[in-house]
Amino acid sequence: MTAQLVSPNTVLANALAAAEDVLAPRIRTMQPSRVTFVVGTQINGVPHLGTSLVQSLSFAAAARVRQRFDTPVEVLFGALDNAPHEVVVDRASGHSYQRAYAHALGEAVLADQVDELYRPLFDALSERLSIPYSIEMYSRQQETELYRRTWLRAHRRIDAARWWLDPAHGVPHVRIPCPVPGCGWAEKYAERTRILLDADHAEVHAVCLHHGPYETVIGPAGGGYLDLATLYRNLVKEIASSTEADHLSVMVKGGDWVFGSTLVDNALTAIGLAGSQLPTRLFCPQVVTDTGAKLSKSLIRDGKAPLPDGSAPWMLDARLWPGSMSEYADRLLHMADVLLADPRHFFRAYSAGELGRLMSQPTRSVTTP
């Protein structure tokens, strides 16, 4: 039996013939020598259906762009190992402290986790579509001279952007974890962090949960670990990704990022970027529950939300897919082809139950007037 996928028309879908049309204006204007599809994921647990969906759509969209525009493509997986591993409250100050996965587990352990949990699907997608990919840990990215110089330039203009990056308080968090070996704790909201900018570096003063006040220097060639609040990190990453004149980076994100990216774009405009300097993004369908809320592993795990009707354990843990990784990749790519072929199917959300149905049966598109 073939599943039918019926989607309503929308203003955006009505303006497009295919989902990748949203990238066409930038590609036709820029005529890049290559296009990189950048997809990031917090590696704070096992991948779930939403993660796999966005990753497979990154490869599938790249393949469509390569075919349509005759342009070399690649996929870059950003593994966000700066996600909080543990959060505690300091009784003396009342401030929250966090320790990132990078500091709690270490680079070698996290690299093994990426190889075990993410690389098999990437290998399968890459092999099927003949699209190369690379993996970059955030810890490695923040060490690069490009990322640090970009942050130093952006932070000089932070007064212009701060209310966009933190509308509630106007203080975008810059966390520089304690540099004492084996520590790595940082104030979650950076209440006592002070940043003094010099010509080519920043001197940071902060307070550690265990070691008290400390100072560190952030420069282009090294220094402390540079951990930024989510919107601020995306601003720096997207500026850094646009430095090559003939290289286009497409930021692939889940649909829940639509609202946050508006704030990032306003922050980018506030610090002086405009027009073609703003990032190119592709927002993928969001996986939602019966209430319309984003499917959240943490809420379900903590008992704050029920497992949605029609869902299955593998949707929260890709390792539980009742079949081979090869079959999982094939099902994802088939579904990606259906979603990308019609913008009505792509620019919308799907319940976990509906995606389970589409993954379990052959699917055809039905266009409504």
PDB file of C-alpha atoms in Angstrom, residues 65-368:
ATOM      1  CA  VAL A  65      21.558  21.750  -5.904  1.00  0.00           C
ATOM      2  CA  ARG A  66      24.478  19.920  -7.535  1.00  0.00           C
ATOM      3  CA  GLN A  67      22.257  18.552 -10.268  1.00  0.00           C
ATOM      4  CA  ARG A  68      20.344  21.748 -10.904  1.00  0.00           C
ATOM      5  CA  PHE A  69      23.193  24.274 -10.766  1.00  0.00           C
ATOM      6  CA  ASP A  70      26.090  22.022 -11.790  1.00  0.00           C
ATOM      7  CA  THR A  71      28.027  23.107  -8.703  1.00  0.00           C
ATOM      8  CA  PRO A  72      30.222  20.961  -6.421  1.00  0.00           C
ATOM      9  CA  VAL A  73      28.628  20.370  -3.018  1.00  0.00           C
ATOM     10  CA  GLU A  74      29.626  19.000   0.366  1.00  0.00           C
ATOM     11  CA  VAL A  75      28.158  18.571   3.842  1.00  0.00           C
ATOM     12  CA  LEU A  76      29.754  19.816   7.069  1.00  0.00           C
ATOM     13  CA  PHE A  77      28.509  18.337  10.331  1.00  0.00           C
ATOM     14  CA  GLY A  78      29.098  20.644  13.300  1.00  0.00           C
ATOM     15  CA  ALA A  79      29.207  18.538  16.476  1.00  0.00           C
ATOM     16  CA  LEU A  80      28.337  20.862  19.356  1.00  0.00           C
ATOM     17  CA  ASP A  81      30.313  19.381  22.219  1.00  0.00           C
ATOM     18  CA  ASN A  82      29.851  22.557  24.278  1.00  0.00           C
ATOM     19  CA  ALA A  83      26.327  21.498  25.309  1.00  0.00           C
ATOM     20  CA  PRO A  84      25.899  21.440  29.118  1.00  0.00           C
ATOM     21  CA  HIS A  85      26.762  18.057  30.625  1.00  0.00           C
ATOM     22  CA  GLU A  86      25.890  19.103  34.162  1.00  0.00           C
ATOM     23  CA  VAL A  87      24.512  22.238  35.818  1.00  0.00           C
ATOM     24  CA  VAL A  88      24.764  23.059  39.519  1.00  0.00           C
ATOM     25  CA  VAL A  89      23.936  26.066  41.706  1.00  0.00           C
ATOM     26  CA  ASP A  90      26.692  27.547  43.850  1.00  0.00           C
ATOM     27  CA  ARG A  91      25.220  27.963  47.337  1.00  0.00           C
ATOM     28  CA  ALA A  92      27.569  30.811  48.200  1.00  0.00           C
ATOM     29  CA  SER A  93      26.743  33.066  45.229  1.00  0.00           C
ATOM     30  CA  GLY A  94      23.428  31.639  44.050  1.00  0.00           C
ATOM     31  CA  HIS A  95      24.818  31.541  40.498  1.00  0.00           C
ATOM     32  CA  SER A  96      24.374  28.581  38.181  1.00  0.00           C
ATOM     33  CA  TYR A  97      27.489  26.852  36.853  1.00  0.00           C
ATOM     34  CA  GLN A  98      27.768  24.475  33.937  1.00  0.00           C
ATOM     35  CA  ARG A  99      30.350  22.039  32.663  1.00  0.00           C
ATOM     36  CA  ALA A 100      30.254  21.212  28.959  1.00  0.00           C
ATOM     37  CA  TYR A 101      30.498  17.745  27.455  1.00  0.00           C
ATOM     38  CA  ALA A 102      33.894  18.718  26.070  1.00  0.00           C
ATOM     39  CA  HIS A 103      35.279  19.252  29.576  1.00  0.00           C
ATOM     40  CA  ALA A 104      33.347  16.534  31.373  1.00  0.00           C
ATOM     41  CA  LEU A 105      34.099  13.681  28.944  1.00  0.00           C
ATOM     42  CA  GLY A 106      37.093  14.837  26.924  1.00  0.00           C
ATOM     43  CA  GLU A 107      37.811  14.994  23.207  1.00  0.00           C
ATOM     44  CA  ALA A 108      38.678  11.310  22.724  1.00  0.00           C
ATOM     45  CA  VAL A 109      35.459  10.025  24.318  1.00  0.00           C
ATOM     46  CA  LEU A 110      33.321  12.448  22.322  1.00  0.00           C
ATOM     47  CA  ALA A 111      35.082  11.578  19.081  1.00  0.00           C
ATOM     48  CA  ASP A 112      34.272   7.922  19.734  1.00  0.00           C
ATOM     49  CA  GLN A 113      30.623   8.832  20.408  1.00  0.00           C
ATOM     50  CA  VAL A 114      30.385  10.735  17.120  1.00  0.00           C
ATOM     51  CA  ASP A 115      31.929   7.781  15.284  1.00  0.00           C
ATOM     52  CA  GLU A 116      29.461   5.392  16.903  1.00  0.00           C
ATOM     53  CA  LEU A 117      26.231   7.419  16.827  1.00  0.00           C
ATOM     54  CA  TYR A 118      26.491   9.727  13.803  1.00  0.00           C
ATOM     55  CA  ARG A 119      29.139   8.611  11.343  1.00  0.00           C
ATOM     56  CA  PRO A 120      27.354   5.395  10.186  1.00  0.00           C
ATOM     57  CA  LEU A 121      24.367   7.366   8.877  1.00  0.00           C
ATOM     58  CA  PHE A 122      26.626  10.002   7.318  1.00  0.00           C
ATOM     59  CA  ASP A 123      28.671   7.293   5.623  1.00  0.00           C
ATOM     60  CA  ALA A 124      25.517   5.689   4.221  1.00  0.00           C
ATOM     61  CA  LEU A 125      24.087   8.991   2.965  1.00  0.00           C
ATOM     62  CA  SER A 126      27.427  10.059   1.509  1.00  0.00           C
ATOM     63  CA  GLU A 127      27.890   6.751  -0.309  1.00  0.00           C
ATOM     64  CA  ARG A 128      24.409   6.743  -1.824  1.00  0.00           C
ATOM     65  CA  LEU A 129      24.547  10.317  -3.112  1.00  0.00           C
ATOM     66  CA  SER A 130      28.325  10.582  -3.757  1.00  0.00           C
ATOM     67  CA  ILE A 131      28.559  13.701  -1.615  1.00  0.00           C
ATOM     68  CA  PRO A 132      31.634  14.209   0.568  1.00  0.00           C
ATOM     69  CA  TYR A 133      31.234  15.264   4.189  1.00  0.00           C
ATOM     70  CA  SER A 134      33.389  16.330   7.101  1.00  0.00           C
ATOM     71  CA  ILE A 135      32.876  16.561  10.853  1.00  0.00           C
ATOM     72  CA  GLU A 136      34.020  19.485  12.990  1.00  0.00           C
ATOM     73  CA  MET A 137      33.743  19.511  16.774  1.00  0.00           C
ATOM     74  CA  TYR A 138      32.870  22.903  18.243  1.00  0.00           C
ATOM     75  CA  SER A 139      35.934  22.626  20.474  1.00  0.00           C
ATOM     76  CA  ARG A 140      38.098  22.539  17.346  1.00  0.00           C
ATOM     77  CA  GLN A 141      36.111  25.279  15.598  1.00  0.00           C
ATOM     78  CA  GLN A 142      36.470  27.762  18.462  1.00  0.00           C
ATOM     79  CA  GLU A 143      40.244  27.211  18.432  1.00  0.00           C
ATOM     80  CA  THR A 144      40.656  28.408  14.844  1.00  0.00           C
ATOM     81  CA  GLU A 145      42.090  31.811  14.071  1.00  0.00           C
ATOM     82  CA  LEU A 146      39.152  32.606  11.784  1.00  0.00           C
ATOM     83  CA  TYR A 147      36.559  31.963  14.505  1.00  0.00           C
ATOM     84  CA  ARG A 148      38.460  33.934  17.142  1.00  0.00           C
ATOM     85  CA  ARG A 149      39.175  36.916  14.911  1.00  0.00           C
ATOM     86  CA  THR A 150      35.507  36.929  13.901  1.00  0.00           C
ATOM     87  CA  TRP A 151      34.443  36.954  17.547  1.00  0.00           C
ATOM     88  CA  LEU A 152      36.888  39.720  18.444  1.00  0.00           C
ATOM     89  CA  ARG A 153      35.516  41.890  15.620  1.00  0.00           C
ATOM     90  CA  ALA A 154      31.924  41.117  16.523  1.00  0.00           C
ATOM     91  CA  HIS A 155      32.436  41.796  20.223  1.00  0.00           C
ATOM     92  CA  ARG A 156      33.687  45.289  19.465  1.00  0.00           C
ATOM     93  CA  ARG A 157      30.192  45.974  18.127  1.00  0.00           C
ATOM     94  CA  ILE A 158      28.333  44.065  20.829  1.00  0.00           C
ATOM     95  CA  ASP A 159      26.590  47.179  22.184  1.00  0.00           C
ATOM     96  CA  ALA A 160      24.780  47.529  18.860  1.00  0.00           C
ATOM     97  CA  ALA A 161      23.675  43.882  18.807  1.00  0.00           C
ATOM     98  CA  ARG A 162      23.250  42.920  22.448  1.00  0.00           C
ATOM     99  CA  TRP A 163      19.493  43.458  22.685  1.00  0.00           C
ATOM    100  CA  TRP A 164      18.948  41.281  19.618  1.00  0.00           C
ATOM    101  CA  LEU A 165      21.144  38.499  20.967  1.00  0.00           C
ATOM    102  CA  ASP A 166      19.603  38.677  24.450  1.00  0.00           C
ATOM    103  CA  PRO A 167      16.264  40.539  24.272  1.00  0.00           C
ATOM    104  CA  ALA A 168      15.453  39.742  27.915  1.00  0.00           C
ATOM    105  CA  HIS A 169      18.587  41.200  29.531  1.00  0.00           C
ATOM    106  CA  GLY A 170      20.838  42.681  26.841  1.00  0.00           C
ATOM    107  CA  VAL A 171      23.840  40.617  27.978  1.00  0.00           C
ATOM    108  CA  PRO A 172      24.863  37.918  25.450  1.00  0.00           C
ATOM    109  CA  HIS A 173      26.684  35.302  27.481  1.00  0.00           C
ATOM    110  CA  VAL A 174      30.383  34.717  26.883  1.00  0.00           C
ATOM    111  CA  ARG A 175      31.571  31.771  28.935  1.00  0.00           C
ATOM    112  CA  ILE A 176      35.285  31.150  29.337  1.00  0.00           C
ATOM    113  CA  PRO A 177      35.539  27.958  31.442  1.00  0.00           C
ATOM    114  CA  CYS A 178      38.088  27.749  34.229  1.00  0.00           C
ATOM    115  CA  PRO A 179      41.451  26.854  32.668  1.00  0.00           C
ATOM    116  CA  VAL A 180      42.669  24.734  35.585  1.00  0.00           C
ATOM    117  CA  PRO A 181      43.358  21.240  34.156  1.00  0.00           C
ATOM    118  CA  GLY A 182      40.444  18.912  34.806  1.00  0.00           C
ATOM    119  CA  CYS A 183      38.074  21.721  35.830  1.00  0.00           C
ATOM    120  CA  GLY A 184      36.206  23.489  33.003  1.00  0.00           C
ATOM    121  CA  TRP A 185      33.368  24.959  35.099  1.00  0.00           C
ATOM    122  CA  ALA A 186      31.911  28.299  33.998  1.00  0.00           C
ATOM    123  CA  GLU A 187      29.126  30.546  35.215  1.00  0.00           C
ATOM    124  CA  LYS A 188      26.140  29.603  33.055  1.00  0.00           C
ATOM    125  CA  TYR A 189      24.934  33.186  32.725  1.00  0.00           C
ATOM    126  CA  ALA A 190      28.380  34.792  33.036  1.00  0.00           C
ATOM    127  CA  GLU A 191      27.184  37.255  35.695  1.00  0.00           C
ATOM    128  CA  ARG A 192      30.705  37.990  36.960  1.00  0.00           C
ATOM    129  CA  THR A 193      32.513  37.702  33.639  1.00  0.00           C
ATOM    130  CA  ARG A 194      34.223  40.888  32.460  1.00  0.00           C
ATOM    131  CA  ILE A 195      35.794  41.239  29.007  1.00  0.00           C
ATOM    132  CA  LEU A 196      38.449  43.882  28.295  1.00  0.00           C
ATOM    133  CA  LEU A 197      39.246  44.273  24.598  1.00  0.00           C
ATOM    134  CA  ASP A 198      42.732  45.198  23.427  1.00  0.00           C
ATOM    135  CA  ALA A 199      43.981  45.745  19.897  1.00  0.00           C
ATOM    136  CA  ASP A 200      44.181  42.061  18.978  1.00  0.00           C
ATOM    137  CA  HIS A 201      42.992  40.103  21.999  1.00  0.00           C
ATOM    138  CA  ALA A 202      40.518  40.069  24.890  1.00  0.00           C
ATOM    139  CA  GLU A 203      41.369  39.799  28.572  1.00  0.00           C
ATOM    140  CA  VAL A 204      38.656  37.885  30.422  1.00  0.00           C
ATOM    141  CA  HIS A 205      38.018  37.985  34.174  1.00  0.00           C
ATOM    142  CA  ALA A 206      35.646  35.366  35.609  1.00  0.00           C
ATOM    143  CA  VAL A 207      34.948  33.326  38.743  1.00  0.00           C
ATOM    144  CA  CYS A 208      35.205  29.536  38.997  1.00  0.00           C
ATOM    145  CA  LEU A 209      32.930  27.334  41.083  1.00  0.00           C
ATOM    146  CA  HIS A 210      35.938  25.644  42.738  1.00  0.00           C
ATOM    147  CA  HIS A 211      38.957  27.900  42.128  1.00  0.00           C
ATOM    148  CA  GLY A 212      37.591  31.410  42.575  1.00  0.00           C
ATOM    149  CA  PRO A 213      38.593  34.400  40.384  1.00  0.00           C
ATOM    150  CA  TYR A 214      40.704  33.719  37.321  1.00  0.00           C
ATOM    151  CA  GLU A 215      41.943  35.554  34.251  1.00  0.00           C
ATOM    152  CA  THR A 216      42.564  34.308  30.730  1.00  0.00           C
ATOM    153  CA  VAL A 217      43.393  35.840  27.362  1.00  0.00           C
ATOM    154  CA  ILE A 218      41.521  35.099  24.149  1.00  0.00           C
ATOM    155  CA  GLY A 219      43.589  35.834  21.062  1.00  0.00           C
ATOM    156  CA  PRO A 220      43.648  34.763  17.422  1.00  0.00           C
ATOM    157  CA  ALA A 221      46.313  32.146  18.075  1.00  0.00           C
ATOM    158  CA  GLY A 222      45.002  30.650  21.298  1.00  0.00           C
ATOM    159  CA  GLY A 223      43.938  31.262  24.861  1.00  0.00           C
ATOM    160  CA  GLY A 224      40.972  29.993  26.792  1.00  0.00           C
ATOM    161  CA  TYR A 225      37.977  28.010  25.579  1.00  0.00           C
ATOM    162  CA  LEU A 226      35.478  30.378  23.907  1.00  0.00           C
ATOM    163  CA  ASP A 227      31.910  29.276  24.668  1.00  0.00           C
ATOM    164  CA  LEU A 228      29.125  31.601  23.524  1.00  0.00           C
ATOM    165  CA  ALA A 229      25.382  31.648  24.155  1.00  0.00           C
ATOM    166  CA  THR A 230      23.421  29.982  21.354  1.00  0.00           C
ATOM    167  CA  LEU A 231      22.358  33.050  19.335  1.00  0.00           C
ATOM    168  CA  TYR A 232      25.767  34.678  19.748  1.00  0.00           C
ATOM    169  CA  ARG A 233      27.539  31.479  18.682  1.00  0.00           C
ATOM    170  CA  ASN A 234      25.413  31.290  15.554  1.00  0.00           C
ATOM    171  CA  LEU A 235      26.147  34.913  14.702  1.00  0.00           C
ATOM    172  CA  VAL A 236      29.905  34.305  14.893  1.00  0.00           C
ATOM    173  CA  LYS A 237      29.696  30.974  13.041  1.00  0.00           C
ATOM    174  CA  GLU A 238      27.632  32.426  10.215  1.00  0.00           C
ATOM    175  CA  ILE A 239      29.925  35.427   9.763  1.00  0.00           C
ATOM    176  CA  ALA A 240      32.989  33.175   9.745  1.00  0.00           C
ATOM    177  CA  SER A 241      31.389  30.861   7.182  1.00  0.00           C
ATOM    178  CA  SER A 242      30.845  33.703   4.707  1.00  0.00           C
ATOM    179  CA  THR A 243      34.437  34.948   4.411  1.00  0.00           C
ATOM    180  CA  GLU A 244      35.244  33.264   1.079  1.00  0.00           C
ATOM    181  CA  ALA A 245      33.864  35.264  -1.833  1.00  0.00           C
ATOM    182  CA  ASP A 246      33.247  32.263  -4.109  1.00  0.00           C
ATOM    183  CA  HIS A 247      32.121  29.753  -1.464  1.00  0.00           C
ATOM    184  CA  LEU A 248      28.497  29.592  -0.335  1.00  0.00           C
ATOM    185  CA  SER A 249      27.616  28.087   3.044  1.00  0.00           C
ATOM    186  CA  VAL A 250      23.986  27.048   3.515  1.00  0.00           C
ATOM    187  CA  MET A 251      22.977  26.779   7.157  1.00  0.00           C
ATOM    188  CA  VAL A 252      20.581  23.824   7.449  1.00  0.00           C
ATOM    189  CA  LYS A 253      18.382  24.022  10.539  1.00  0.00           C
ATOM    190  CA  GLY A 254      15.266  22.517  12.020  1.00  0.00           C
ATOM    191  CA  GLY A 255      12.059  24.485  11.715  1.00  0.00           C
ATOM    192  CA  ASP A 256      12.211  25.535  15.380  1.00  0.00           C
ATOM    193  CA  TRP A 257      15.091  27.844  14.407  1.00  0.00           C
ATOM    194  CA  VAL A 258      12.913  30.110  12.233  1.00  0.00           C
ATOM    195  CA  PHE A 259      12.066  32.484  15.061  1.00  0.00           C
ATOM    196  CA  GLY A 260      15.543  32.596  16.592  1.00  0.00           C
ATOM    197  CA  SER A 261      17.200  33.284  13.253  1.00  0.00           C
ATOM    198  CA  THR A 262      15.178  36.497  12.947  1.00  0.00           C
ATOM    199  CA  LEU A 263      16.995  37.779  16.033  1.00  0.00           C
ATOM    200  CA  VAL A 264      20.374  36.687  14.643  1.00  0.00           C
ATOM    201  CA  ASP A 265      19.706  38.486  11.346  1.00  0.00           C
ATOM    202  CA  ASN A 266      18.803  41.683  13.176  1.00  0.00           C
ATOM    203  CA  ALA A 267      21.978  41.367  15.241  1.00  0.00           C
ATOM    204  CA  LEU A 268      24.023  40.894  12.059  1.00  0.00           C
ATOM    205  CA  THR A 269      22.423  43.993  10.563  1.00  0.00           C
ATOM    206  CA  ALA A 270      23.096  45.947  13.760  1.00  0.00           C
ATOM    207  CA  ILE A 271      26.839  45.255  13.578  1.00  0.00           C
ATOM    208  CA  GLY A 272      26.996  46.376   9.956  1.00  0.00           C
ATOM    209  CA  LEU A 273      26.210  43.436   7.655  1.00  0.00           C
ATOM    210  CA  ALA A 274      23.665  43.801   4.875  1.00  0.00           C
ATOM    211  CA  GLY A 275      22.298  42.164   1.751  1.00  0.00           C
ATOM    212  CA  SER A 276      24.458  39.366   0.392  1.00  0.00           C
ATOM    213  CA  GLN A 277      26.514  39.305   3.624  1.00  0.00           C
ATOM    214  CA  LEU A 278      23.586  37.830   5.563  1.00  0.00           C
ATOM    215  CA  PRO A 279      23.590  34.033   5.866  1.00  0.00           C
ATOM    216  CA  THR A 280      21.763  31.647   3.563  1.00  0.00           C
ATOM    217  CA  ARG A 281      19.592  29.195   5.474  1.00  0.00           C
ATOM    218  CA  LEU A 282      17.393  26.204   4.740  1.00  0.00           C
ATOM    219  CA  PHE A 283      14.802  25.425   7.410  1.00  0.00           C
ATOM    220  CA  CYS A 284      13.718  21.784   7.468  1.00  0.00           C
ATOM    221  CA  PRO A 285      10.374  20.340   8.588  1.00  0.00           C
ATOM    222  CA  GLN A 286       9.931  20.132  12.328  1.00  0.00           C
ATOM    223  CA  VAL A 287       8.823  16.968  14.129  1.00  0.00           C
ATOM    224  CA  VAL A 288       5.984  17.767  16.530  1.00  0.00           C
ATOM    225  CA  THR A 289       3.732  15.992  19.014  1.00  0.00           C
ATOM    226  CA  ASP A 290      -0.051  15.811  18.929  1.00  0.00           C
ATOM    227  CA  THR A 291      -0.217  19.201  20.677  1.00  0.00           C
ATOM    228  CA  GLY A 292       1.918  20.863  18.016  1.00  0.00           C
ATOM    229  CA  ALA A 293       4.935  21.166  20.321  1.00  0.00           C
ATOM    230  CA  LYS A 294       8.394  20.125  19.160  1.00  0.00           C
ATOM    231  CA  LEU A 295       9.128  16.458  19.838  1.00  0.00           C
ATOM    232  CA  SER A 296      11.409  16.644  22.889  1.00  0.00           C
ATOM    233  CA  LYS A 297      13.411  13.676  24.125  1.00  0.00           C
ATOM    234  CA  SER A 298      14.222  15.421  27.392  1.00  0.00           C
ATOM    235  CA  LEU A 299      10.590  16.255  28.243  1.00  0.00           C
ATOM    236  CA  ILE A 300       9.483  12.694  27.481  1.00  0.00           C
ATOM    237  CA  ARG A 301      12.424  11.238  29.424  1.00  0.00           C
ATOM    238  CA  ASP A 302      11.665  13.470  32.428  1.00  0.00           C
ATOM    239  CA  GLY A 303       7.989  12.534  32.392  1.00  0.00           C
ATOM    240  CA  LYS A 304       6.839  16.063  31.478  1.00  0.00           C
ATOM    241  CA  ALA A 305       5.368  14.993  28.128  1.00  0.00           C
ATOM    242  CA  PRO A 306       3.886  11.709  26.942  1.00  0.00           C
ATOM    243  CA  LEU A 307       5.171   9.630  24.053  1.00  0.00           C
ATOM    244  CA  PRO A 308       3.054  10.849  21.102  1.00  0.00           C
ATOM    245  CA  ASP A 309       0.395   8.647  19.537  1.00  0.00           C
ATOM    246  CA  GLY A 310       1.719   6.675  16.608  1.00  0.00           C
ATOM    247  CA  SER A 311       5.353   7.061  17.651  1.00  0.00           C
ATOM    248  CA  ALA A 312       7.844   4.267  18.243  1.00  0.00           C
ATOM    249  CA  PRO A 313      10.965   3.892  20.416  1.00  0.00           C
ATOM    250  CA  TRP A 314      13.302   4.276  17.402  1.00  0.00           C
ATOM    251  CA  MET A 315      12.026   7.825  16.898  1.00  0.00           C
ATOM    252  CA  LEU A 316      13.741   8.824  20.148  1.00  0.00           C
ATOM    253  CA  ASP A 317      16.779   6.582  19.677  1.00  0.00           C
ATOM    254  CA  ALA A 318      17.865   5.874  16.101  1.00  0.00           C
ATOM    255  CA  ARG A 319      19.780   2.800  17.297  1.00  0.00           C
ATOM    256  CA  LEU A 320      16.418   1.093  17.907  1.00  0.00           C
ATOM    257  CA  TRP A 321      15.372   1.212  14.240  1.00  0.00           C
ATOM    258  CA  PRO A 322      14.030  -2.311  13.510  1.00  0.00           C
ATOM    259  CA  GLY A 323      16.342  -2.964  10.612  1.00  0.00           C
ATOM    260  CA  SER A 324      19.770  -2.190   9.206  1.00  0.00           C
ATOM    261  CA  MET A 325      21.444   1.198   8.958  1.00  0.00           C
ATOM    262  CA  SER A 326      21.401   0.730   5.188  1.00  0.00           C
ATOM    263  CA  GLU A 327      17.616   0.406   5.212  1.00  0.00           C
ATOM    264  CA  TYR A 328      17.278   3.379   7.599  1.00  0.00           C
ATOM    265  CA  ALA A 329      19.292   5.581   5.221  1.00  0.00           C
ATOM    266  CA  ASP A 330      17.260   4.409   2.224  1.00  0.00           C
ATOM    267  CA  ARG A 331      13.957   5.178   3.944  1.00  0.00           C
ATOM    268  CA  LEU A 332      15.174   8.614   5.006  1.00  0.00           C
ATOM    269  CA  LEU A 333      16.368   9.483   1.493  1.00  0.00           C
ATOM    270  CA  HIS A 334      13.135   8.296  -0.084  1.00  0.00           C
ATOM    271  CA  MET A 335      11.184  10.494   2.318  1.00  0.00           C
ATOM    272  CA  ALA A 336      13.586  13.382   1.653  1.00  0.00           C
ATOM    273  CA  ASP A 337      12.925  13.111  -2.088  1.00  0.00           C
ATOM    274  CA  VAL A 338       9.178  13.338  -1.489  1.00  0.00           C
ATOM    275  CA  LEU A 339       9.508  16.331   0.858  1.00  0.00           C
ATOM    276  CA  LEU A 340      11.938  18.249  -1.348  1.00  0.00           C
ATOM    277  CA  ALA A 341      10.007  17.687  -4.560  1.00  0.00           C
ATOM    278  CA  ASP A 342       7.109  19.875  -3.465  1.00  0.00           C
ATOM    279  CA  PRO A 343       7.589  22.980  -1.290  1.00  0.00           C
ATOM    280  CA  ARG A 344       4.154  22.351   0.200  1.00  0.00           C
ATOM    281  CA  HIS A 345       5.565  19.195   1.765  1.00  0.00           C
ATOM    282  CA  PHE A 346       8.862  20.733   2.834  1.00  0.00           C
ATOM    283  CA  PHE A 347       7.921  23.996   4.534  1.00  0.00           C
ATOM    284  CA  ARG A 348       5.634  22.559   7.217  1.00  0.00           C
ATOM    285  CA  ALA A 349       5.742  20.416  10.368  1.00  0.00           C
ATOM    286  CA  TYR A 350       4.969  16.706  10.765  1.00  0.00           C
ATOM    287  CA  SER A 351       3.685  14.754  13.712  1.00  0.00           C
ATOM    288  CA  ALA A 352       5.864  11.904  14.889  1.00  0.00           C
ATOM    289  CA  GLY A 353       3.098   9.498  13.906  1.00  0.00           C
ATOM    290  CA  GLU A 354       2.885  10.859  10.362  1.00  0.00           C
ATOM    291  CA  LEU A 355       6.639  10.598   9.849  1.00  0.00           C
ATOM    292  CA  GLY A 356       6.520   7.058  11.177  1.00  0.00           C
ATOM    293  CA  ARG A 357       3.877   6.266   8.573  1.00  0.00           C
ATOM    294  CA  LEU A 358       5.939   7.839   5.799  1.00  0.00           C
ATOM    295  CA  MET A 359       9.041   5.932   6.898  1.00  0.00           C
ATOM    296  CA  SER A 360       7.206   2.606   6.960  1.00  0.00           C
ATOM    297  CA  GLN A 361       5.383   2.793   3.603  1.00  0.00           C
ATOM    298  CA  PRO A 362       6.169   3.862   0.029  1.00  0.00           C
ATOM    299  CA  THR A 363       4.908   7.419  -0.357  1.00  0.00           C
ATOM    300  CA  ARG A 364       3.534   9.461  -3.210  1.00  0.00           C
ATOM    301  CA  SER A 365       2.781  13.155  -3.311  1.00  0.00           C
ATOM    302  CA  VAL A 366      -0.714  14.483  -3.871  1.00  0.00           C
ATOM    303  CA  THR A 367      -0.939  18.140  -4.932  1.00  0.00           C
ATOM    304  CA  THR A 368      -3.996  20.026  -3.804  1.00  0.00           C
TER     305      THR A 368
END
